[in-house]
Coordinates of C-alpha atoms in Angstrom, one line a residue:
M1 CA -45.1 -16.6 21.9
A2 CA -42.2 -15.0 23.6
P3 CA -41.9 -11.2 23.5
P4 CA -39.7 -9.9 21.1
A5 CA -36.1 -10.0 22.1
P6 CA -34.1 -6.5 22.9
E7 CA -33.0 -5.6 19.3
A8 CA -29.6 -4.0 18.8
P9 CA -29.8 -0.9 16.8
E10 CA -28.6 -1.6 13.2
N11 CA -25.1 0.1 13.5
S12 CA -24.7 -0.9 17.0
S13 CA -21.3 -2.4 18.2
H14 CA -23.1 -5.4 19.5
T15 CA -23.8 -6.4 16.0
A16 CA -21.7 -8.1 13.4
T17 CA -23.0 -8.5 9.6
V18 CA -21.5 -12.1 8.4
A19 CA -22.2 -13.2 5.1
G20 CA -24.6 -10.5 4.7
V21 CA -26.6 -11.9 8.0
P22 CA -27.0 -9.7 11.0
V23 CA -25.8 -11.6 14.3
D24 CA -25.5 -10.1 18.1
T25 CA -22.3 -10.8 19.4
R26 CA -23.4 -10.6 23.2
H27 CA -24.2 -13.6 25.5
W28 CA -27.9 -14.8 25.7
I29 CA -28.7 -15.1 29.4
G30 CA -32.1 -15.4 31.1
G31 CA -34.4 -14.1 27.8
R32 CA -32.1 -10.9 27.2
R33 CA -28.7 -9.9 25.5
V34 CA -26.1 -9.5 27.8
A35 CA -22.8 -8.0 27.3
S36 CA -19.7 -8.8 29.6
A37 CA -19.5 -7.4 32.5
S38 CA -16.1 -6.3 32.0
G39 CA -16.5 -4.9 28.4
A40 CA -14.1 -7.5 27.2
T41 CA -14.2 -9.3 23.5
F42 CA -12.5 -11.4 21.6
T43 CA -11.8 -11.7 17.6
D44 CA -13.5 -14.2 15.4
D45 CA -11.7 -14.6 12.4
S46 CA -12.7 -16.5 9.3
P47 CA -10.9 -20.0 8.1
L48 CA -11.6 -18.8 4.7
D49 CA -9.2 -16.0 4.3
G50 CA -8.4 -14.9 8.0
T51 CA -10.5 -11.6 8.0
P52 CA -12.1 -10.6 11.3
L53 CA -15.9 -11.5 11.3
A54 CA -16.6 -10.2 14.6
E55 CA -16.0 -8.7 18.3
I56 CA -17.2 -11.2 20.2
A57 CA -18.5 -10.8 24.2
R58 CA -15.9 -12.5 26.1
G59 CA -17.4 -14.0 29.0
G60 CA -16.2 -15.3 32.5
A61 CA -17.0 -15.8 35.9
E62 CA -19.6 -13.5 36.3
E63 CA -21.5 -14.5 33.0
A64 CA -21.1 -17.9 33.9
R65 CA -22.9 -17.4 37.6
A66 CA -25.6 -15.3 35.8
A67 CA -26.1 -17.8 33.2
V68 CA -26.6 -20.9 35.7
A69 CA -28.4 -18.8 37.9
A70 CA -31.0 -17.8 35.2
A71 CA -31.2 -21.7 34.4
R72 CA -31.8 -22.6 37.9
E73 CA -34.7 -20.2 38.3
A74 CA -36.0 -21.5 34.9
F75 CA -35.7 -25.1 35.5
P76 CA -38.9 -25.8 38.2
G77 CA -41.2 -24.4 35.8
W78 CA -39.6 -25.7 32.5
A79 CA -39.4 -29.5 34.5
A80 CA -43.0 -29.0 35.2
T81 CA -44.3 -27.9 31.9
P82 CA -46.3 -30.9 30.2
P83 CA -44.2 -33.3 27.7
T84 CA -46.7 -32.3 24.9
E85 CA -45.8 -28.6 25.3
R86 CA -42.0 -28.9 25.5
A87 CA -42.3 -31.1 22.5
R88 CA -44.3 -28.4 20.7
L89 CA -41.9 -25.8 21.6
L90 CA -39.2 -28.0 20.2
H91 CA -40.8 -28.3 16.7
A92 CA -41.4 -24.5 17.0
V93 CA -37.8 -24.3 17.1
A94 CA -36.8 -26.7 14.5
D95 CA -39.4 -24.6 12.3
G96 CA -37.4 -21.8 12.8
V97 CA -34.1 -23.4 12.0
E98 CA -35.6 -24.6 8.7
A99 CA -37.1 -20.9 8.0
R100 CA -33.4 -19.7 8.5
T101 CA -31.4 -22.6 6.7
E102 CA -29.7 -20.2 4.3
D103 CA -28.8 -17.7 7.2
L104 CA -27.2 -20.4 9.2
A105 CA -25.6 -22.2 6.6
A106 CA -23.8 -18.9 5.2
V107 CA -22.8 -17.9 8.7
E108 CA -21.5 -21.0 9.6
T109 CA -19.5 -21.5 6.5
A110 CA -17.9 -18.1 7.0
D111 CA -17.3 -19.0 10.5
N112 CA -15.8 -22.7 10.5
G113 CA -15.1 -23.1 6.7
A114 CA -17.0 -26.5 6.2
L115 CA -18.8 -26.6 2.8
L116 CA -21.6 -24.5 2.1
R117 CA -23.7 -27.3 0.3
S118 CA -23.1 -29.5 3.1
H119 CA -24.4 -26.8 5.3
R120 CA -27.5 -26.1 3.4
R121 CA -28.5 -29.9 2.3
G122 CA -27.4 -31.7 5.3
V123 CA -25.9 -30.1 8.6
M124 CA -28.8 -27.6 9.0
P125 CA -31.5 -29.8 8.0
R126 CA -30.0 -32.1 10.8
V127 CA -30.1 -29.8 13.1
A128 CA -33.8 -29.3 12.7
H129 CA -34.3 -33.0 12.6
N130 CA -32.3 -33.5 15.9
L131 CA -34.8 -31.4 17.7
R132 CA -37.6 -33.2 16.1
Y133 CA -36.6 -36.7 16.9
F134 CA -35.9 -36.0 20.5
A135 CA -39.5 -33.9 21.0
D136 CA -41.3 -36.9 19.3
R137 CA -39.1 -39.5 21.5
L138 CA -40.2 -37.7 24.4
L139 CA -44.0 -38.2 23.9
A140 CA -43.0 -42.1 23.4
L141 CA -40.7 -42.3 26.2
A142 CA -42.0 -45.3 28.5
H143 CA -41.1 -48.5 30.2
D144 CA -43.6 -51.2 30.6
D145 CA -44.7 -51.7 34.2
F146 CA -43.7 -54.9 36.2
E147 CA -44.6 -56.8 39.0
T148 CA -42.5 -57.9 42.1
R149 CA -44.4 -60.0 44.5
G150 CA -47.7 -58.3 43.8
H151 CA -46.3 -54.5 43.8
T152 CA -46.3 -52.6 40.8
N153 CA -42.8 -50.9 39.5
H154 CA -43.3 -47.9 37.6
V155 CA -40.1 -46.5 35.6
S156 CA -40.1 -42.7 35.4
W157 CA -37.6 -40.0 33.8
D158 CA -37.3 -36.9 36.0
P159 CA -35.6 -33.8 34.5
A160 CA -32.0 -33.6 36.2
G161 CA -31.5 -29.9 36.6
P162 CA -29.4 -27.4 34.8
A163 CA -27.1 -28.7 32.0
V164 CA -23.7 -27.4 30.6
L165 CA -23.3 -28.2 27.4
I166 CA -19.6 -27.2 25.6
T167 CA -19.4 -27.9 22.0
P168 CA -16.4 -28.0 19.6
W169 CA -15.8 -25.9 16.2
N170 CA -15.9 -28.5 13.7
A171 CA -19.7 -28.9 13.3
P172 CA -21.1 -25.9 16.1
L173 CA -24.8 -25.9 15.3
M174 CA -25.2 -29.8 14.5
L175 CA -23.5 -30.8 17.7
A176 CA -25.1 -28.4 19.9
S177 CA -28.6 -29.3 18.7
W178 CA -27.4 -33.2 19.4
K179 CA -27.0 -32.0 23.0
T180 CA -29.7 -29.2 23.4
G181 CA -32.5 -31.3 21.7
P182 CA -32.5 -34.2 24.4
A183 CA -31.7 -31.8 27.4
L184 CA -34.8 -29.5 26.6
A185 CA -37.0 -32.1 25.8
A186 CA -36.1 -34.1 29.2
G187 CA -37.0 -31.0 31.0
S188 CA -33.8 -29.7 31.9
T189 CA -32.4 -26.2 31.6
V190 CA -29.3 -25.5 29.2
V191 CA -26.5 -23.4 29.3
L192 CA -24.3 -23.7 26.1
K193 CA -21.0 -22.6 25.8
P194 CA -19.7 -23.0 21.9
S195 CA -16.2 -22.9 20.8
E196 CA -14.5 -19.4 20.7
W197 CA -13.6 -20.1 17.2
T198 CA -17.3 -20.8 16.0
P199 CA -19.6 -18.7 18.2
L200 CA -22.0 -17.3 15.7
T201 CA -24.6 -19.9 14.7
A202 CA -25.2 -20.3 18.8
S203 CA -26.3 -16.7 19.0
L204 CA -28.5 -17.1 15.9
F205 CA -29.6 -20.3 17.6
A206 CA -30.5 -18.3 20.6
D207 CA -32.8 -15.9 18.7
I208 CA -34.7 -18.9 17.0
A209 CA -35.4 -20.4 20.2
H210 CA -36.6 -17.2 21.8
E211 CA -39.0 -16.1 18.6
A212 CA -40.2 -19.6 18.9
G213 CA -41.4 -19.3 22.6
L214 CA -38.9 -20.8 24.4
P215 CA -39.0 -19.5 28.1
A216 CA -36.6 -17.3 29.7
G217 CA -33.8 -18.6 31.2
V218 CA -34.5 -22.1 29.8
F219 CA -31.7 -21.8 26.9
N220 CA -28.8 -19.6 27.9
V221 CA -25.3 -18.9 25.8
V222 CA -22.3 -17.9 27.0
Q223 CA -19.2 -16.9 24.8
G224 CA -15.4 -17.2 25.5
Y225 CA -12.3 -19.0 26.1
G226 CA -12.3 -22.6 28.0
A227 CA -10.3 -21.4 31.0
E228 CA -12.5 -18.0 31.3
A229 CA -15.9 -19.3 30.8
G230 CA -16.0 -22.9 30.7
A231 CA -14.2 -23.8 33.9
P232 CA -16.6 -21.3 35.9
L233 CA -19.6 -23.2 34.2
V234 CA -18.6 -26.7 35.1
A235 CA -17.7 -25.8 38.9
D236 CA -20.8 -24.0 39.4
P237 CA -22.6 -25.9 42.3
G238 CA -26.2 -25.3 40.6
V239 CA -24.9 -27.6 37.5
R240 CA -26.4 -31.0 37.5
R241 CA -25.1 -32.4 33.9
I242 CA -22.4 -31.7 31.7
S243 CA -21.8 -32.7 28.4
F244 CA -18.6 -32.1 26.7
T245 CA -17.2 -32.7 23.1
G246 CA -13.4 -32.0 23.0
S247 CA -10.2 -32.9 23.7
V248 CA -9.1 -35.6 26.2
P249 CA -6.9 -33.3 28.6
T250 CA -9.7 -31.1 29.1
A251 CA -12.2 -33.9 29.6
R252 CA -10.1 -34.8 32.4
R253 CA -9.9 -31.1 34.1
I254 CA -13.9 -31.3 33.6
A255 CA -14.2 -34.8 35.2
A256 CA -11.9 -33.7 38.2
T257 CA -14.1 -30.8 38.8
A258 CA -17.3 -32.6 38.3
A259 CA -16.3 -35.5 40.7
E260 CA -16.3 -33.0 43.9
R261 CA -20.0 -32.7 43.2
L262 CA -20.7 -36.0 41.6
V263 CA -22.3 -34.3 38.6
P264 CA -22.6 -36.7 35.7
C265 CA -20.7 -36.2 32.6
S266 CA -21.1 -37.3 29.0
F267 CA -17.8 -37.0 27.3
E268 CA -17.3 -37.5 23.5
L269 CA -13.8 -37.1 22.6
G270 CA -10.9 -38.0 20.6
G271 CA -10.6 -40.6 17.6
K272 CA -8.1 -42.5 15.8
S273 CA -10.5 -44.6 13.9
P274 CA -9.2 -47.5 11.6
L275 CA -10.4 -48.5 8.4
L276 CA -10.0 -51.9 7.7
V277 CA -9.9 -53.1 3.7
F278 CA -9.7 -57.0 3.1
A279 CA -9.0 -58.6 -0.1
D280 CA -12.6 -59.8 -0.9
A281 CA -13.8 -55.9 -0.4
D282 CA -15.1 -54.1 -3.3
P283 CA -12.1 -52.1 -4.4
E284 CA -14.1 -49.2 -5.9
L285 CA -16.3 -49.3 -2.3
A286 CA -13.1 -49.4 -0.5
A287 CA -11.7 -46.5 -2.1
D288 CA -14.8 -44.3 -1.6
L289 CA -14.6 -45.0 1.8
A290 CA -11.1 -43.9 2.1
V291 CA -11.6 -40.8 0.2
E292 CA -14.7 -39.8 2.4
Q293 CA -12.2 -39.6 5.5
F294 CA -11.1 -36.1 3.9
D295 CA -14.7 -34.6 4.6
N296 CA -14.8 -31.4 6.3
A297 CA -10.8 -31.1 5.6
G298 CA -10.5 -34.1 8.0
Q299 CA -11.8 -32.6 11.1
V300 CA -14.3 -35.3 11.9
C301 CA -13.8 -36.9 15.4
L302 CA -15.4 -40.3 13.6
A303 CA -12.7 -40.3 10.9
A304 CA -11.3 -43.6 9.8
T305 CA -7.7 -42.0 9.7
R306 CA -5.8 -45.3 9.9
I307 CA -6.1 -47.3 6.6
L308 CA -5.6 -51.1 7.4
V309 CA -5.1 -52.9 3.9
E310 CA -4.6 -56.8 3.2
E311 CA -1.3 -56.9 1.8
S312 CA -2.4 -58.6 -1.5
A313 CA -5.0 -55.6 -1.9
R314 CA -2.7 -52.9 -1.3
D315 CA -1.3 -51.7 -4.7
A316 CA -4.9 -52.0 -6.5
F317 CA -6.3 -50.0 -3.3
L318 CA -3.5 -47.2 -3.8
G319 CA -4.2 -46.9 -7.1
H320 CA -7.9 -46.5 -6.8
I321 CA -7.7 -44.0 -4.3
L322 CA -5.0 -42.0 -5.9
D323 CA -7.2 -41.6 -8.8
R324 CA -9.9 -40.3 -6.5
V325 CA -7.9 -37.9 -4.5
T326 CA -6.6 -36.2 -7.9
K327 CA -10.3 -35.6 -8.7
L328 CA -10.9 -33.7 -5.3
T329 CA -11.1 -30.0 -5.8
Q330 CA -9.7 -27.8 -2.9
G331 CA -10.9 -24.5 -2.4
D332 CA -13.4 -21.6 -1.2
P333 CA -15.9 -23.8 0.6
R334 CA -18.6 -21.5 -0.8
D335 CA -18.3 -22.7 -4.1
E336 CA -20.6 -25.3 -5.0
A337 CA -17.6 -27.5 -7.0
T338 CA -15.3 -27.6 -4.0
D339 CA -14.9 -30.9 -2.3
V340 CA -12.4 -29.9 0.5
G341 CA -12.2 -26.4 2.2
P342 CA -9.7 -24.6 4.7
N343 CA -8.9 -26.2 8.0
I344 CA -10.1 -23.9 10.9
H345 CA -7.4 -21.7 12.2
P346 CA -3.5 -21.3 11.5
R347 CA -2.6 -22.5 14.7
H348 CA -4.7 -25.7 14.0
V349 CA -3.1 -25.6 10.6
E350 CA 0.4 -25.6 12.2
R351 CA -0.5 -28.5 14.4
V352 CA -1.7 -30.9 11.5
D353 CA 1.7 -29.9 9.5
G354 CA 3.6 -30.7 12.6
F355 CA 2.3 -34.0 12.9
V356 CA 3.2 -34.6 9.0
R357 CA 6.7 -33.2 9.4
R358 CA 7.9 -35.3 12.1
A359 CA 6.3 -38.3 10.5
L360 CA 8.3 -37.7 7.4
D361 CA 11.6 -37.0 9.4
A362 CA 11.1 -40.5 10.9
G363 CA 10.8 -42.3 7.5
A364 CA 7.1 -42.0 6.4
K365 CA 6.4 -41.3 2.5
A366 CA 3.6 -39.0 1.2
V367 CA 2.1 -40.7 -1.7
I368 CA -0.4 -37.9 -1.6
G369 CA 0.2 -34.5 -0.3
G370 CA 2.3 -34.2 2.5
G371 CA 1.9 -30.0 3.3
P372 CA -0.2 -27.2 3.0
N373 CA -1.6 -26.1 -0.3
T374 CA 0.7 -23.3 -1.2
A375 CA -1.3 -22.4 -4.5
L376 CA -4.1 -21.4 -1.9
G377 CA -2.2 -20.5 1.2
G378 CA -4.0 -19.5 4.1
N379 CA -5.4 -22.7 6.2
Y380 CA -5.6 -24.9 3.2
Y381 CA -4.0 -28.1 3.7
L382 CA -3.4 -30.6 0.8
P383 CA -5.4 -34.1 1.2
T384 CA -2.4 -36.2 2.6
L385 CA -1.5 -40.0 2.9
L386 CA 1.2 -41.5 4.3
T387 CA 2.9 -44.9 3.9
D388 CA 6.0 -46.7 5.8
V389 CA 4.7 -45.9 9.2
D390 CA 5.4 -47.8 12.4
Q391 CA 2.2 -49.0 14.6
D392 CA 3.7 -47.5 17.4
S393 CA 4.7 -44.0 15.9
E394 CA 3.1 -40.6 16.5
I395 CA 1.2 -40.3 13.4
V396 CA -0.4 -43.6 13.9
Q397 CA -1.2 -43.0 17.5
E398 CA -2.2 -39.6 18.2
E399 CA -5.2 -37.7 16.6
V400 CA -4.2 -35.3 13.8
F401 CA -7.5 -34.1 13.1
G402 CA -7.0 -32.9 9.6
P403 CA -7.0 -34.4 6.2
V404 CA -4.0 -36.7 7.0
L405 CA -4.6 -40.5 6.4
T406 CA -2.1 -43.3 7.2
L407 CA -1.7 -46.6 5.3
Q408 CA -0.7 -49.9 7.0
T409 CA -1.1 -53.4 5.7
F410 CA -1.5 -56.9 7.3
P411 CA -0.7 -60.5 6.2
D412 CA -3.1 -62.2 4.1
G413 CA -5.8 -63.8 5.6
D414 CA -4.5 -62.6 9.2
E415 CA -7.7 -61.5 10.8
D416 CA -5.8 -61.5 14.1
E417 CA -3.3 -59.2 13.0
A418 CA -6.0 -56.8 11.1
V419 CA -7.8 -56.6 14.7
R420 CA -4.6 -56.1 16.6
L421 CA -3.7 -53.0 14.5
A422 CA -7.4 -51.7 14.6
N423 CA -7.4 -51.7 18.1
G424 CA -3.8 -50.8 19.0
T425 CA -4.5 -47.1 19.7
R426 CA -5.7 -45.4 23.1
F427 CA -8.9 -44.5 21.4
G428 CA -12.0 -46.5 20.5
L429 CA -14.6 -43.9 18.8
A430 CA -15.5 -45.7 15.7
A431 CA -14.2 -48.4 13.1
T432 CA -15.1 -49.1 9.6
L433 CA -15.0 -52.1 7.9
A434 CA -14.7 -53.0 4.1
T435 CA -15.3 -56.9 2.8
G436 CA -17.2 -58.8 0.8
D437 CA -17.6 -61.6 3.7
R438 CA -20.7 -61.4 6.0
E439 CA -19.2 -63.9 8.1
R440 CA -15.8 -62.0 8.6
A441 CA -17.8 -58.8 9.0
A442 CA -19.5 -60.2 11.9
R443 CA -16.0 -61.9 13.4
V444 CA -14.3 -58.8 12.8
S445 CA -16.9 -56.3 14.1
A446 CA -17.4 -58.0 17.3
R447 CA -13.6 -58.0 18.4
L448 CA -13.1 -54.1 17.4
V449 CA -13.0 -51.8 20.1
A450 CA -15.3 -48.9 19.3
G451 CA -18.7 -47.1 20.0
T452 CA -19.9 -47.3 16.4
V453 CA -18.8 -49.8 13.6
W454 CA -19.6 -49.3 10.3
V455 CA -19.4 -52.5 7.8
N456 CA -18.9 -51.3 4.0
C457 CA -20.5 -47.7 4.6
F458 CA -19.5 -44.7 6.6
F459 CA -21.1 -42.1 9.0
V460 CA -24.4 -43.8 8.8
R461 CA -26.2 -42.2 12.0
D462 CA -29.7 -43.0 13.4
L463 CA -30.5 -41.0 16.5
S464 CA -32.1 -44.0 18.2
A465 CA -28.8 -45.7 18.2
P466 CA -26.4 -45.0 21.1
F467 CA -23.3 -43.1 20.1
G468 CA -20.2 -42.6 22.1
G469 CA -16.7 -43.7 22.7
S470 CA -14.6 -46.5 24.3
R471 CA -11.3 -46.1 26.2
D472 CA -9.9 -42.5 25.8
S473 CA -12.7 -41.7 23.1
G474 CA -15.3 -40.9 25.7
I475 CA -17.8 -42.1 28.6
G476 CA -21.2 -42.7 28.2
R477 CA -23.5 -43.0 25.5
E478 CA -26.2 -40.7 24.0
G479 CA -29.1 -40.8 21.6
G480 CA -32.4 -42.3 21.6
D481 CA -33.4 -43.4 25.1
W482 CA -29.8 -43.1 26.5
S483 CA -30.1 -39.1 25.9
F484 CA -32.8 -39.1 28.3
D485 CA -31.2 -41.4 30.8
F486 CA -28.5 -38.9 31.0
Y487 CA -30.4 -35.8 31.3
C488 CA -32.7 -37.3 33.5
D489 CA -32.9 -38.8 36.8
L490 CA -34.6 -42.2 36.6
K491 CA -36.9 -42.9 39.2
N492 CA -38.6 -46.4 40.1
T493 CA -42.0 -46.0 42.0
V494 CA -42.8 -49.5 43.6
T495 CA -46.4 -49.6 44.7
A496 CA -48.1 -52.2 47.2
P497 CA -51.8 -53.6 46.4
M498 CA -54.4 -51.2 47.6
G499 CA -57.5 -52.1 49.5
P500 CA -57.7 -54.1 52.7
P501 CA -57.6 -57.8 51.4
L502 CA -54.6 -56.8 49.5
L503 CA -53.2 -54.9 52.1
E504 CA -53.1 -57.7 54.4
R505 CA -51.4 -59.9 52.1
S506 CA -48.7 -56.8 51.5
R507 CA -47.9 -57.1 55.1
E508 CA -47.6 -61.0 55.0
L509 CA -45.3 -60.4 52.4
G510 CA -43.2 -57.7 54.1
E511 CA -43.2 -60.1 57.1
G512 CA -41.9 -62.9 54.7
R513 CA -39.0 -60.6 53.6
A514 CA -38.1 -59.6 57.3
R515 CA -38.0 -63.2 58.5
H516 CA -35.9 -64.1 55.7
G517 CA -33.5 -61.2 55.2

């Protein structure tokens, strides 16, 4: 068991009480709490009502260097730690997450505005599940040996080195565990930079990991802005892997920096996913799938925000979805009855509303919503559905990342046009398909450009499956063994036959290869 972390005094300026939970606002570097060398902080506001939650240590180049140095120093020991022990420690961290589910859920709801009931029942249990899955997968990681002209090939996964993990604000701890779990299981050490809009549960997670016995320097947290903390982290020569979830422009900058040192990157970026609804689909199911896209106030990269409906099914579909949206309750995410909470930040609400206003000015019609929820004020935006939009319009082509859907139609029976519209953006993260025809489902799914295709369902994700995007939606795949392929250096060891008679035969084989090139 690791020694107790340095405790901040109860009334320390380094501790904020959020939803009744004490949260240390300093970085976690090398197994201890570290204030920013400059003394600078930034304010973390709650999306619920805009009130300040905490003053967070604002990291920069010095904290980035220190965190990577700590990860480098800890790497040899962690890489040499037997897989069974690494797995045990990850299970211990998962135990800690489960023990603090209520605290984590309450803090994350205050920090990012997602539903408290979802955090309690789904998100935080998934955090623990992510850690347990990769711990168990590590112990099952294997490739069958194979023979080549009498020689044995043995494939192994060697820990790659310190990994910088940069996570977004829409599912802060869940996405952090999705990256941290496989990186630590693989034997790599980690520097996590959470979003400046949602840093709090990353700090709690550092406490949990420490209490579980994770060695100093194996897991580090640097808080701050991308330009000040993220940029020096990805540029540090000690970093051997970079995993980033966020925007396409930021990913391009990271990729350019990483390219100078040939550091492998994994990017999960934006989406503009389609929901294709054929006339033979179950209309109730299709409407349910559409309404699911308002989950987390539309702040989900996988959301199928472009609804493409077969013309003959349009009116019935609209009737069903209108009925469902009118039954949604928008309000305080801490209330069990709430279905749609606030968006993350006033600047983000302005961005979402800008997309909608420009679409309306261009001729779109809002059949549902169309602006902020003035009754609630603040960061609440009405669930919105826009019709009369063109395929090449901004609202169809660009990711809004809010509770805004568009509806287009395609001619009856015209799968080619449905696929053309579905594939008609620069993104390719996911696609959802509603149909009652099994053969059509197979035909259309095969033609969709997407990392994940859901047929008559949505957001069913198994950690054994590859996850990632095509086109501008990302680079690489994670999940299952694909995560270990990323966070490790794969090695193939080729062993010649042993013993004098076999050694002579091995030389003969070698001479034969030399003669024949």
